[in-house]
Tab-separated table of C-alpha atoms in Angstrom:
chain	number	residue	atom	x	y	z
A	1	MET	CA	12.043	-23.257	-6.441
A	2	SER	CA	11.142	-22.976	-2.394
A	3	ILE	CA	7.763	-22.942	-1.436
A	4	TYR	CA	8.683	-19.769	0.570
A	5	TYR	CA	10.148	-17.849	-2.064
A	6	ASP	CA	11.168	-17.549	-5.893
A	7	PHE	CA	13.054	-15.219	-8.387
A	8	VAL	CA	12.060	-12.836	-10.586
A	9	GLU	CA	15.000	-12.605	-13.249
A	10	PHE	CA	16.828	-9.305	-14.013
A	11	LEU	CA	16.153	-7.219	-17.072
A	12	LYS	CA	19.224	-5.466	-18.572
A	13	PRO	CA	19.258	-1.667	-17.534
A	14	GLU	CA	18.555	0.921	-20.189
A	15	SER	CA	19.135	4.763	-20.034
A	16	TYR	CA	16.095	6.954	-19.302
A	17	THR	CA	17.937	10.454	-19.399
A	18	ASP	CA	16.128	11.459	-22.654
A	19	LYS	CA	12.433	11.263	-21.164
A	20	LYS	CA	11.389	14.835	-19.870
A	21	GLY	CA	8.685	14.319	-17.098
A	22	GLU	CA	5.770	17.029	-16.772
A	23	LEU	CA	3.436	15.041	-14.398
A	24	SER	CA	3.099	16.395	-10.936
A	25	GLY	CA	0.731	15.411	-8.221
A	26	LYS	CA	-0.100	13.161	-5.055
A	27	LEU	CA	-1.468	9.869	-4.262
A	28	SER	CA	-3.453	9.558	-0.982
A	29	LEU	CA	-3.258	5.826	-0.271
A	30	GLU	CA	-4.427	3.345	2.630
A	31	ILE	CA	-2.334	0.474	3.485
A	32	LYS	CA	-4.659	-2.692	4.613
A	33	THR	CA	-3.069	-5.536	6.462
A	34	LEU	CA	-3.644	-9.082	5.501
A	35	ALA	CA	-1.020	-10.688	7.959
A	36	PRO	CA	0.660	-9.428	10.783
A	37	VAL	CA	3.079	-6.432	10.067
A	38	PHE	CA	6.355	-5.920	11.805
A	39	VAL	CA	8.170	-2.734	11.440
A	40	GLY	CA	11.079	-2.561	13.906
A	41	SER	CA	11.889	0.630	16.117
A	42	GLY	CA	15.335	-0.699	17.020
A	43	TYR	CA	14.029	-0.679	20.923
A	44	GLU	CA	12.555	-3.300	22.958
A	45	GLU	CA	9.481	-2.594	25.415
A	46	GLU	CA	8.392	-4.447	28.391
A	47	GLU	CA	4.933	-6.246	28.873
A	48	ASN	CA	4.106	-8.467	31.834
A	49	GLY	CA	7.814	-9.078	32.462
A	50	LEU	CA	8.238	-10.179	28.631
A	51	LEU	CA	10.833	-8.159	26.540
A	52	TYR	CA	9.967	-7.763	22.919
A	53	LYS	CA	10.999	-6.040	19.864
A	54	ALA	CA	8.749	-2.776	19.453
A	55	PHE	CA	6.950	-1.299	16.330
A	56	GLN	CA	7.869	1.671	14.832
A	57	LYS	CA	6.110	4.726	16.471
A	58	TYR	CA	5.774	8.587	16.170
A	59	GLN	CA	4.589	10.481	18.982
A	60	GLY	CA	3.147	7.153	20.500
A	61	GLN	CA	1.152	6.265	17.198
A	62	PHE	CA	2.340	3.158	15.106
A	63	VAL	CA	3.548	4.144	11.859
A	64	ILE	CA	5.034	2.405	8.564
A	65	PRO	CA	7.806	5.002	7.634
A	66	GLY	CA	7.894	6.074	4.127
A	67	SER	CA	11.610	4.916	3.783
A	68	SER	CA	9.987	1.278	4.276
A	69	LEU	CA	7.347	1.528	1.686
A	70	LYS	CA	10.061	3.211	-0.921
A	71	GLY	CA	12.342	0.313	-0.633
A	72	VAL	CA	9.285	-2.368	-1.127
A	73	LEU	CA	8.310	-0.141	-4.143
A	74	ARG	CA	11.892	0.070	-5.735
A	75	THR	CA	12.586	-3.683	-5.465
A	76	ILE	CA	9.221	-4.476	-7.251
A	77	SER	CA	10.128	-1.824	-9.874
A	78	GLN	CA	13.421	-2.945	-10.379
A	79	ALA	CA	11.847	-6.591	-10.957
A	80	VAL	CA	9.635	-5.434	-13.994
A	81	SER	CA	11.685	-2.788	-15.652
A	82	TYR	CA	14.698	-2.188	-17.589
A	83	SER	CA	16.630	-1.004	-14.612
A	84	CYS	CA	19.853	-1.732	-12.435
A	85	VAL	CA	19.827	-3.138	-8.971
A	86	ASP	CA	22.233	-2.453	-5.804
A	87	VAL	CA	23.642	-5.531	-3.950
A	88	GLU	CA	26.979	-5.586	-1.817
A	89	LYS	CA	29.987	-4.477	-3.048
A	90	GLU	CA	31.586	-8.028	-2.850
A	91	ILE	CA	29.154	-9.542	-5.307
A	92	ILE	CA	28.750	-6.489	-7.705
A	93	ASN	CA	30.624	-8.232	-10.393
A	94	ASP	CA	28.345	-11.185	-10.021
A	95	LEU	CA	25.517	-8.951	-11.783
A	96	PRO	CA	24.950	-10.026	-15.390
A	97	PHE	CA	25.055	-6.096	-16.349
A	98	GLN	CA	26.690	-2.884	-15.092
A	99	ARG	CA	24.732	-0.735	-13.233
A	100	CYS	CA	23.740	2.522	-14.511
A	101	THR	CA	25.777	5.745	-13.902
A	102	LYS	CA	24.579	9.731	-13.100
A	103	ASP	CA	24.912	10.182	-17.100
A	104	ASN	CA	22.908	7.102	-17.999
A	105	GLY	CA	20.409	6.642	-15.346
A	106	CYS	CA	17.783	3.825	-15.654
A	107	ILE	CA	14.023	4.202	-14.877
A	108	VAL	CA	14.115	3.126	-11.423
A	109	CYS	CA	16.915	5.317	-10.602
A	110	ARG	CA	15.275	8.455	-12.093
A	111	THR	CA	12.229	7.764	-10.313
A	112	TYR	CA	13.267	6.631	-7.013
A	113	GLY	CA	16.713	8.226	-6.417
A	114	LYS	CA	20.483	7.263	-6.240
A	115	MET	CA	23.403	8.515	-4.578
A	116	ASP	CA	24.237	10.833	-7.398
A	117	TYR	CA	20.947	12.385	-7.763
A	118	LYS	CA	17.467	12.919	-6.092
A	119	GLY	CA	14.391	10.681	-7.207
A	120	SER	CA	11.168	12.222	-8.457
A	121	VAL	CA	9.094	10.594	-5.808
A	122	SER	CA	8.596	11.405	-2.152
A	123	TYR	CA	6.782	9.368	0.550
A	124	ARG	CA	5.128	10.375	3.856
A	125	ASP	CA	4.727	8.247	6.842
A	126	PHE	CA	1.648	6.137	6.967
A	127	ASN	CA	0.054	6.398	10.267
A	128	LEU	CA	-2.171	3.714	11.737
A	129	ARG	CA	-5.727	4.907	11.455
A	130	HIS	CA	-7.391	1.689	13.281
A	131	GLY	CA	-6.240	-1.641	14.115
A	132	GLN	CA	-4.851	-3.958	16.822
A	133	SER	CA	-1.209	-4.953	17.674
A	134	GLN	CA	-0.177	-8.526	19.412
A	135	ILE	CA	2.885	-9.738	20.642
A	136	ILE	CA	3.708	-12.610	18.371
A	137	ARG	CA	7.017	-14.937	18.323
A	138	ILE	CA	8.981	-15.028	14.921
A	139	PRO	CA	12.041	-16.821	14.041
A	140	MET	CA	15.547	-15.497	14.535
A	141	GLN	CA	16.099	-12.990	11.473
A	142	MET	CA	19.010	-14.104	9.083
A	143	SER	CA	20.496	-12.484	6.148
A	144	PRO	CA	20.442	-14.209	2.967
A	145	ASN	CA	23.510	-16.596	2.484
A	146	ILE	CA	24.625	-15.353	-0.924
A	147	LYS	CA	26.902	-18.023	-0.931
A	148	LYS	CA	24.694	-20.880	-1.928
A	149	LYS	CA	25.368	-20.699	-5.544
A	150	ASP	CA	22.791	-23.214	-6.185
A	151	VAL	CA	20.022	-21.097	-4.887
A	152	TYR	CA	21.099	-17.568	-5.859
A	153	TYR	CA	23.283	-18.077	-9.203
A	154	LYS	CA	22.288	-19.427	-12.652
A	155	ASN	CA	24.952	-19.642	-15.250
A	156	GLY	CA	27.481	-18.282	-12.516
A	157	LYS	CA	25.889	-15.034	-12.321
A	158	LEU	CA	23.282	-13.899	-9.911
A	159	ARG	CA	19.742	-15.368	-11.019
A	160	GLY	CA	17.400	-12.272	-9.983
A	161	ILE	CA	15.280	-10.470	-7.330
A	162	LYS	CA	14.155	-12.832	-4.688
A	163	PHE	CA	10.374	-12.447	-3.349
A	164	TYR	CA	8.829	-14.276	-0.493
A	165	ARG	CA	5.218	-15.787	-0.969
A	166	HIS	CA	2.213	-15.278	1.398
A	167	GLY	CA	1.369	-17.724	3.734
A	168	ASP	CA	0.070	-18.626	7.075
A	169	TYR	CA	2.845	-17.221	9.851
A	170	ARG	CA	1.343	-19.692	12.388
A	171	GLN	CA	2.912	-22.592	10.678
A	172	ILE	CA	6.431	-21.345	10.644
A	173	PRO	CA	8.655	-23.341	12.855
A	174	ASN	CA	11.342	-22.034	15.386
A	175	ALA	CA	9.367	-18.868	16.485
A	176	GLU	CA	11.046	-17.863	19.408
A	177	VAL	CA	11.826	-14.116	19.139
A	178	PRO	CA	8.906	-11.927	20.633
A	179	VAL	CA	7.621	-8.831	18.521
A	180	GLN	CA	5.033	-6.168	18.548
A	181	ALA	CA	3.135	-6.812	15.355
A	182	VAL	CA	0.057	-4.953	13.721
A	183	MET	CA	-2.502	-7.811	13.204
A	184	PRO	CA	-4.519	-8.446	9.860
A	185	GLY	CA	-7.521	-5.909	9.303
A	186	ALA	CA	-5.568	-2.603	10.178
A	187	VAL	CA	-5.252	0.314	8.197
A	188	PHE	CA	-2.680	2.733	7.723
A	189	GLY	CA	-2.920	5.891	5.695
A	190	GLY	CA	-0.282	8.082	4.210
A	191	GLU	CA	0.753	10.099	0.675
A	192	ILE	CA	3.116	9.627	-1.985
A	193	VAL	CA	4.082	12.945	-4.037
A	194	PHE	CA	5.186	12.731	-7.323
A	195	GLN	CA	7.006	15.744	-9.240
A	196	GLU	CA	7.840	16.167	-13.117
A	197	ILE	CA	7.699	12.649	-13.739
A	198	HIS	CA	7.291	10.829	-17.075
A	199	ARG	CA	4.034	8.970	-17.830
A	200	GLU	CA	5.668	5.634	-18.007
A	201	GLN	CA	7.370	6.626	-14.382
A	202	LEU	CA	4.032	7.018	-13.029
A	203	GLU	CA	2.647	3.781	-14.613
A	204	LEU	CA	5.601	1.987	-13.102
A	205	LEU	CA	4.909	3.662	-9.573
A	206	CYS	CA	1.171	2.961	-9.727
A	207	TYR	CA	1.734	-0.957	-10.880
A	208	SER	CA	4.581	-1.275	-8.202
A	209	LEU	CA	1.715	-0.129	-5.575
A	210	GLY	CA	-0.300	-3.430	-6.701
A	211	LEU	CA	-2.801	-1.424	-7.952
A	212	ASP	CA	-3.608	-3.577	-11.346
A	213	GLY	CA	-4.767	-6.139	-8.497
A	214	SER	CA	-2.468	-8.810	-9.810
A	215	PHE	CA	-0.187	-8.865	-6.400
A	216	GLN	CA	-0.463	-8.091	-2.810
A	217	LEU	CA	2.872	-6.425	-1.431
A	218	LYS	CA	4.725	-7.559	1.582
A	219	VAL	CA	5.919	-4.802	4.221
A	220	GLY	CA	8.350	-4.820	7.110
A	221	ALA	CA	10.347	-7.551	8.521
A	222	ASN	CA	9.696	-11.306	8.670
A	223	LYS	CA	8.785	-11.608	5.033
A	224	SER	CA	10.200	-15.045	5.183
A	225	GLY	CA	7.856	-15.954	7.997
A	226	PHE	CA	4.708	-15.122	6.104
A	227	PHE	CA	4.664	-11.380	7.557
A	228	GLY	CA	3.988	-8.279	5.725
A	229	SER	CA	1.000	-9.048	3.358
A	230	CYS	CA	-0.762	-5.655	2.531
A	231	LYS	CA	-3.203	-4.305	-0.051
A	232	ILE	CA	-2.866	-0.896	-1.104
A	233	GLU	CA	-5.938	1.363	-2.095
A	234	VAL	CA	-6.264	4.570	-3.496
A	235	LYS	CA	-8.391	6.958	-1.800
A	236	ASN	CA	-7.656	10.173	-3.846
A	237	ALA	CA	-5.139	10.762	-7.038
A	238	PHE	CA	-4.644	13.972	-8.687
A	239	PHE	CA	-2.314	15.975	-10.866
A	240	ILE	CA	-1.136	19.318	-9.866
A	241	GLN	CA	-1.351	21.941	-12.773
A	242	LYS	CA	0.707	24.733	-13.719
A	243	ASP	CA	-1.860	27.081	-12.313
A	244	LEU	CA	-2.135	25.092	-9.029
A	245	THR	CA	-5.549	23.469	-9.894
A	246	ARG	CA	-6.123	19.696	-9.138
A	247	GLN	CA	-6.918	17.310	-11.962
A	248	ALA	CA	-8.118	13.687	-10.873
A	249	PHE	CA	-6.873	10.500	-12.544
A	250	ASP	CA	-7.504	6.743	-12.289
A	251	ALA	CA	-4.398	5.261	-10.441
A	252	CYS	CA	-5.516	1.897	-11.004
A	253	GLU	CA	-5.602	2.633	-14.763
A	254	TYR	CA	-2.131	3.841	-15.011
A	255	ALA	CA	-1.257	0.447	-13.269
A	256	ARG	CA	-2.932	-1.516	-15.695
A	257	ASN	CA	-1.203	0.121	-18.582
A	258	TYR	CA	2.348	-0.229	-17.611
A	259	ARG	CA	4.504	-1.892	-20.500
A	260	ASN	CA	1.423	-3.982	-21.446
A	261	ASN	CA	2.929	-4.290	-25.017
A	262	ASP	CA	6.294	-5.420	-24.075
A	263	ASP	CA	6.246	-9.073	-23.794
A	264	ILE	CA	9.614	-9.293	-21.982
A	265	VAL	CA	8.148	-7.018	-19.121
A	266	LYS	CA	4.875	-8.938	-19.131
A	267	LYS	CA	6.904	-12.134	-18.504
A	268	ASN	CA	8.374	-10.654	-15.488
A	269	LYS	CA	5.386	-9.355	-14.391
A	270	GLN	CA	3.297	-12.696	-14.774
A	271	LYS	CA	6.304	-13.952	-12.714
A	272	LEU	CA	5.962	-11.290	-9.872
A	273	SER	CA	2.099	-12.222	-10.095
A	274	GLU	CA	2.773	-15.879	-9.657
A	275	ILE	CA	4.961	-15.191	-6.211
A	276	LEU	CA	3.149	-12.426	-4.712
A	277	SER	CA	-0.600	-12.931	-5.707
A	278	ILE	CA	-2.417	-14.313	-2.584
A	279	SER	CA	-5.379	-15.823	-4.896
A	280	LYS	CA	-2.808	-17.888	-6.602
A	281	GLN	CA	-1.374	-19.704	-3.557
C-alpha cells in the first residue's frame, strides 16, 4: 500500500444494547504536538500582506475543539471494535455489512452517539497552554477519490478505514496554501467526561486515545501531508461515585486491557499500530 497511508479492515458490527454501564468520571488530558497541527477556523487572516488560513481560536486563544478530537477517536474506535461506520449515502451499499440501528446499537454508536441517540462521552475544547505558531504552506486539500476501486475496494466492497502515516511535512511537494499551524512541542489541555459507560467502553476510549503507547494520533487537517501527529498524556483520571466522591484509576492500564483476548481485534490493533506508530516508521 502507499507510503502515505494504509487501511484497517472493517470488523462486522455487533449489538451492544444489553450491556449496562455504571462508570462515570473524567479524564484530564494534555495533547502534545509532535508535528505541525492545523485546525482551520474557516477564516483568513493577514500578516505582512500574506493571506493565510487561520487556526481555530476562542477568545483569541488557540483551541482544538472537542468535536475534532471526538472525530479522531471515533474513527480509531471503529477500526478496532465490532462496530458500524458512516459513509456517504451514494456508497452505503458498498459496505460489507449493514449499519446498526437505534434498537441494535454497536459499541461505537453507544459510546460516541448517533443521529438517533446521545452518546455517553462528552468532550471539552482543548486550549493551548504553551507553544508557538507559524505560517506554513501545505498542498491544496482534496477529498478522497472513492471511485479509485483499486485503492478503496476489495472484492467489490469498501476495504476498510484509511489512516495516514506519520512523516516529515517538509518533504511533501506542491505546498502552496499558507496556513497558521501550531508547531511541534506545543501543549493543549482539556477534559473528557464519561457517564454510565461499561468497562469495555472505557477501555476502548482509553485505547483510542493512544494511552497504551502503541500508536500516536493525528489531529486536524493535512494528515496526508504529515501534519497532526500528537501524543496524549493523562494528567488525572477518576471515577465519580454515587456519593460524589472521586476514585482515581489508571487510564493507561484500561487502554492496555482492551480486547487483549480477542485475536480478531488484536490483528486490527496491530495493523493500526503499524500505520500510526512513529517508532515503526
